[in-house]
CSV table of C-alpha atoms and ligand atoms in Angstrom, one decimal:
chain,number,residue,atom,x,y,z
A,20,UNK,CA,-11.9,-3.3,-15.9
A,21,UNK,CA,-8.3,-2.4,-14.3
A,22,UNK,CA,-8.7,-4.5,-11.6
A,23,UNK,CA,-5.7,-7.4,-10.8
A,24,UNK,CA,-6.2,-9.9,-8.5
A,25,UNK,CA,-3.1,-11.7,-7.2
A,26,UNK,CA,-1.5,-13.4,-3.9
A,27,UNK,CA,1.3,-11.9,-2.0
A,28,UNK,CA,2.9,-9.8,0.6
A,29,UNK,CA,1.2,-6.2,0.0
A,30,UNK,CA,4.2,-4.6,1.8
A,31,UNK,CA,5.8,-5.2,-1.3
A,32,UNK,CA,3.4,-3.6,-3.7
A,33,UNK,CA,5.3,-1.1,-6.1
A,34,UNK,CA,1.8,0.6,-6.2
A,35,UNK,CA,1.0,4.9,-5.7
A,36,UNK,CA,-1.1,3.7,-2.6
A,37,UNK,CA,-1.4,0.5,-0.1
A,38,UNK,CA,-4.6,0.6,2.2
A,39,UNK,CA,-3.8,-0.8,5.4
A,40,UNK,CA,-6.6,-3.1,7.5
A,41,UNK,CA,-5.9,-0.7,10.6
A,42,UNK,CA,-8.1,-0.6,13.9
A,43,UNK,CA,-9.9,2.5,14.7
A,44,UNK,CA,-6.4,3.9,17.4
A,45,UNK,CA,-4.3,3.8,14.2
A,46,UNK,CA,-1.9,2.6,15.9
A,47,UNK,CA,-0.6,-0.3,14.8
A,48,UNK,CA,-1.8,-3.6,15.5
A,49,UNK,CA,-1.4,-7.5,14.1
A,50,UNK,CA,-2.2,-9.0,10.9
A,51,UNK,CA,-1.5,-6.7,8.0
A,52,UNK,CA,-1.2,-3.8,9.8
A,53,UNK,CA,1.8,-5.1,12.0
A,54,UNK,CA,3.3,-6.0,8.7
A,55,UNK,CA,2.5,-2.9,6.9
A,56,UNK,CA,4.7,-1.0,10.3
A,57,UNK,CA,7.0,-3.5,10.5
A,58,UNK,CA,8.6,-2.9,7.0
A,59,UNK,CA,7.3,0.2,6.6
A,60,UNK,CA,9.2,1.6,9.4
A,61,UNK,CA,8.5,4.2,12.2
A,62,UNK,CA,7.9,7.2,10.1
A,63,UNK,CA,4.0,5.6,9.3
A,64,UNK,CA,3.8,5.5,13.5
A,65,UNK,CA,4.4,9.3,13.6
A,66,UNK,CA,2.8,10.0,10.7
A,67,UNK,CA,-0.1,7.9,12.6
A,68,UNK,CA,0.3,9.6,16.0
A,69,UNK,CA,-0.1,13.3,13.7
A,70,UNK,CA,-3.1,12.5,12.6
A,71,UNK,CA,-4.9,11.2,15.7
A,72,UNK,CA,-3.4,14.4,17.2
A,73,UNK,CA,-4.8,16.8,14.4
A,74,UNK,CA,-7.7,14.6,12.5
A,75,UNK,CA,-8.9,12.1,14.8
A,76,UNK,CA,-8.3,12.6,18.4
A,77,UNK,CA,-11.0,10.0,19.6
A,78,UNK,CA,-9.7,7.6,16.8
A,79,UNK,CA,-10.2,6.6,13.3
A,80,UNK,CA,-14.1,5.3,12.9
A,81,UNK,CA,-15.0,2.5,11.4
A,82,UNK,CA,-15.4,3.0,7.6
A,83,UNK,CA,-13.5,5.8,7.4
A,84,UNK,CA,-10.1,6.5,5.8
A,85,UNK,CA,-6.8,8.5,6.1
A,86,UNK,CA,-3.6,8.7,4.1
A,87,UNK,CA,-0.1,8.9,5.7
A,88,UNK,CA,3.7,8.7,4.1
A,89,UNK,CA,4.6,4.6,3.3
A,90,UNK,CA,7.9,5.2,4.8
A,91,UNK,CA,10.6,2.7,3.6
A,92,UNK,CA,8.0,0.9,1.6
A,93,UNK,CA,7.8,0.9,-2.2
A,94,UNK,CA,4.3,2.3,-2.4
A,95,UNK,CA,4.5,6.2,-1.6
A,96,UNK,CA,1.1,6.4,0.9
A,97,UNK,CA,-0.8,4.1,3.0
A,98,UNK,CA,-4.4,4.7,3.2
A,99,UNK,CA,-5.6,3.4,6.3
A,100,UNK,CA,-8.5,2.0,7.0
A,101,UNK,CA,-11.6,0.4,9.4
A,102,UNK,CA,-12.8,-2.6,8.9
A,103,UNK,CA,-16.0,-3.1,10.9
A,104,UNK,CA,-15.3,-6.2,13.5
A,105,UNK,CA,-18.0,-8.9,12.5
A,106,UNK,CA,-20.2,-9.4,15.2
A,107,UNK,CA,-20.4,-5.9,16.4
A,108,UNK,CA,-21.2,-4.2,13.4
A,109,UNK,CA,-25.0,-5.1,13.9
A,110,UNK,CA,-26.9,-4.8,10.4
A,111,UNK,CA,-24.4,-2.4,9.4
A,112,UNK,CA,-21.6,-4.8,8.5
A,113,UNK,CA,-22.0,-4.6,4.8
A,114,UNK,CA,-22.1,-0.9,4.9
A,115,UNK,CA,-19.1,-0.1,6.8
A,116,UNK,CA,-17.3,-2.5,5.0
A,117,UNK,CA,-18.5,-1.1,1.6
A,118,UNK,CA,-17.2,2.4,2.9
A,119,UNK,CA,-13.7,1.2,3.9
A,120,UNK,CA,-12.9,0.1,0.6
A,121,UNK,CA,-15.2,3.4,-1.0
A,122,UNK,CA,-13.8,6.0,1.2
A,123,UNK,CA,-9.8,4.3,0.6
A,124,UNK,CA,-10.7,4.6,-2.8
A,125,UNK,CA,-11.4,8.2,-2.6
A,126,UNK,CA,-8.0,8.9,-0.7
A,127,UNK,CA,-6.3,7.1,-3.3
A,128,UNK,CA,-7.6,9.9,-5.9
A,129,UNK,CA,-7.6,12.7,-3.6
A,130,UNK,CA,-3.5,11.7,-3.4
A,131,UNK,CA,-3.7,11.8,-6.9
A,132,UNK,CA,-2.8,8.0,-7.1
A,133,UNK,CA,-3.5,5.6,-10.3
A,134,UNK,CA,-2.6,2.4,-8.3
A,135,UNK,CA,-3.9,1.1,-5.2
A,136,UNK,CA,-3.3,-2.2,-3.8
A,137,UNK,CA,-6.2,-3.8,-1.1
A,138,UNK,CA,-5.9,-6.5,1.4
A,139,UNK,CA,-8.8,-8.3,2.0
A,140,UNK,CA,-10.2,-6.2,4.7
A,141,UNK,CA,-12.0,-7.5,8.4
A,142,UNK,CA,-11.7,-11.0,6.9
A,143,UNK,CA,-9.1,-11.7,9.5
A,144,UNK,CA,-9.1,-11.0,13.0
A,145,UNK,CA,-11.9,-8.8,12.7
A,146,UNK,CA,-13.5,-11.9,11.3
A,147,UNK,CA,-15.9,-11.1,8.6
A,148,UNK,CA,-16.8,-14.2,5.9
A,149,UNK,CA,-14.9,-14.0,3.3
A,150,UNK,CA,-17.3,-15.0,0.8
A,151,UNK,CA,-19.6,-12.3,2.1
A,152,UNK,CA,-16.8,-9.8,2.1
A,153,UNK,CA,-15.2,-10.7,-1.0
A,154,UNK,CA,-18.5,-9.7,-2.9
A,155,UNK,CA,-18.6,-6.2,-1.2
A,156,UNK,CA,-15.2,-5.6,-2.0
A,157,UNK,CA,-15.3,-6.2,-5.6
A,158,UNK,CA,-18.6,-4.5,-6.1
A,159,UNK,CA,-17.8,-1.5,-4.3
A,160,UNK,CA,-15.2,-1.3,-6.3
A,161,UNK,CA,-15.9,-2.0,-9.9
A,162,UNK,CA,-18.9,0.3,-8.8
A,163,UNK,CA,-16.2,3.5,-7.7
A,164,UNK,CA,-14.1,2.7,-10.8
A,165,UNK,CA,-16.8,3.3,-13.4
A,166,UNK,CA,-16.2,7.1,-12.0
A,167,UNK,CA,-12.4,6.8,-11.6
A,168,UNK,CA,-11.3,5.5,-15.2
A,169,UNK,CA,-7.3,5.9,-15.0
A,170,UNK,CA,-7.0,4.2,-11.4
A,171,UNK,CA,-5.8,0.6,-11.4
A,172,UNK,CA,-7.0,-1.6,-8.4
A,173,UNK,CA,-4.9,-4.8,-7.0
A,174,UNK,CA,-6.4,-7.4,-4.5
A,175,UNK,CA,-3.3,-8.8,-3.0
A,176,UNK,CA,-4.4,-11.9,-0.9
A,177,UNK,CA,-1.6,-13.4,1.7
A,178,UNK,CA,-2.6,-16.8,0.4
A,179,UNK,CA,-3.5,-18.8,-2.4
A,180,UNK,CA,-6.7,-20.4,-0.8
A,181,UNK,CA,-8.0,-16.7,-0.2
A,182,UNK,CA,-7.1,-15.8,-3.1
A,183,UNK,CA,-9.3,-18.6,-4.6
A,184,UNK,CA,-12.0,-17.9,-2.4
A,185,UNK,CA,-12.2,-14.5,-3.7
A,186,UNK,CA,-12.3,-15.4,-7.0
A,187,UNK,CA,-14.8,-18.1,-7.0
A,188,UNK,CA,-17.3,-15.9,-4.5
A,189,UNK,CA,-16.8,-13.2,-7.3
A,190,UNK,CA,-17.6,-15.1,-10.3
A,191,UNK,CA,-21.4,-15.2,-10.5
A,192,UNK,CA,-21.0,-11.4,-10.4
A,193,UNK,CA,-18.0,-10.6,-12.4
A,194,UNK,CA,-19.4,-11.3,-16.1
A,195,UNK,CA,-21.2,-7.9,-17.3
B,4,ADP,P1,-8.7,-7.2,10.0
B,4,ADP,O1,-8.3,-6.9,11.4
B,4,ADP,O2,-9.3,-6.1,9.2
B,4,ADP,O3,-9.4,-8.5,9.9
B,4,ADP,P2,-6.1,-8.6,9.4
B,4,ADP,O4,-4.8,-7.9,9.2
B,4,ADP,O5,-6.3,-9.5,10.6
B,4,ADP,O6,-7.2,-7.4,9.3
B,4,ADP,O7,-6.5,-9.4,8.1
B,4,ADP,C1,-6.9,-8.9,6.9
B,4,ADP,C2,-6.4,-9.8,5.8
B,4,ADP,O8,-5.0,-9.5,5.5
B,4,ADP,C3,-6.4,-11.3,6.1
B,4,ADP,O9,-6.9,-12.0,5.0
B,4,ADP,C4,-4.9,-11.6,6.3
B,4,ADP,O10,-4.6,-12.9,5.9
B,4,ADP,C5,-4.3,-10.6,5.3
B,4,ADP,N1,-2.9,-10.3,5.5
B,4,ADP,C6,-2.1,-10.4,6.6
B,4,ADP,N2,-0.8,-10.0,6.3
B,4,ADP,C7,-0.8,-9.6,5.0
B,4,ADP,C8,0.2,-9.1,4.1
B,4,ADP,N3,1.4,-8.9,4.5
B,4,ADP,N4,-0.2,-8.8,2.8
B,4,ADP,C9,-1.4,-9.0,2.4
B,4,ADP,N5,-2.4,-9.5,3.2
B,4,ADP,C10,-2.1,-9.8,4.5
């Protein structure tokens, strides 16, 4: 399975696509997302500010995804992304989360990408469990790339006890 797992700054992915952890005004925000503008530069704001002026005038909703330029980065698009904010996502948590990564995934091939690089998505402010999150994330995405054969997946995970976390909460479902 073309899926790579690793720990990192995902600004610095030399991937096709980057999806961003955004909040639903697209605007920019902390976290990945203020690191994704940050060294991205303010070409992804307008970029932003055109598609909540054409696409999405009452804002991105959760689950949901949309592509703009990467700016100065080294991937060519960011895909950004809703997470759904644990707590107020009801019994729809796993859902919208599943979407996020499903409906990224389809940007990604709609852009005609064959790399995309993931942060681990609402497992930080937006506070998800990462065990809990981690296992939606990797299903929902082995599940897409069954479909997609030619796209390569990277989890980059800003440190090495998420990374580990990830890995070990995938590992009873990661042998076929
Ligand atoms: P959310 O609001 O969806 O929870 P956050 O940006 O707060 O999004 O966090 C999502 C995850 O991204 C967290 O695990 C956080 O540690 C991680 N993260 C933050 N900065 C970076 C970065 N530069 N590269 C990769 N992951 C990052």
């Amino acid at each position: 399975m073309p899926i790579e797992i690793k720990t990192g700054d995902i600004t610095k992915e030399r991937v096709c696509a980057i999806v961003n952890a955004a909040n639903s005004s697209c605007m920019g925000g902390g976290g990945v997302d203020g690191a994704i503008h940050r060294a991205g530069g303010p070409t992804i704001l307008k970029a932003c500010k055109e598609v909540r002026r054409t696409k999405y005038p009452d804002g991105l909703p959760t689950g949901e995804a949309v592509a703009t330029t990467a700016g100065d980065l080294p991937a060519k698009y960011v895909i950004h992304t809703v997470g759904p904010v644990w707590g107020r996502c009801g019994d729809r948590c796993d859902e919208l989360l599943a979407n996020a990564y499903r409906n990224s995934l389809k940007e990604a091939v709609k852009l005609g990408c064959e790399s995309v690089a993931f942060p681990a998505i609402s497992t930080g402010i937006y506070g998800f469990p990462a065990e809990r999150a981690a296992k939606i994330a990797y299903r929902t995405v082995r599940e897409f790339l069954r479909e997609h054969s030619g796209l390569t997946v990277v989890f980059v995970f800003h440190s090495e006890s998420s990374r580990r976390i990830f890995e070990s909460s995938i590992a009873p479902i990661s042998n076929p």
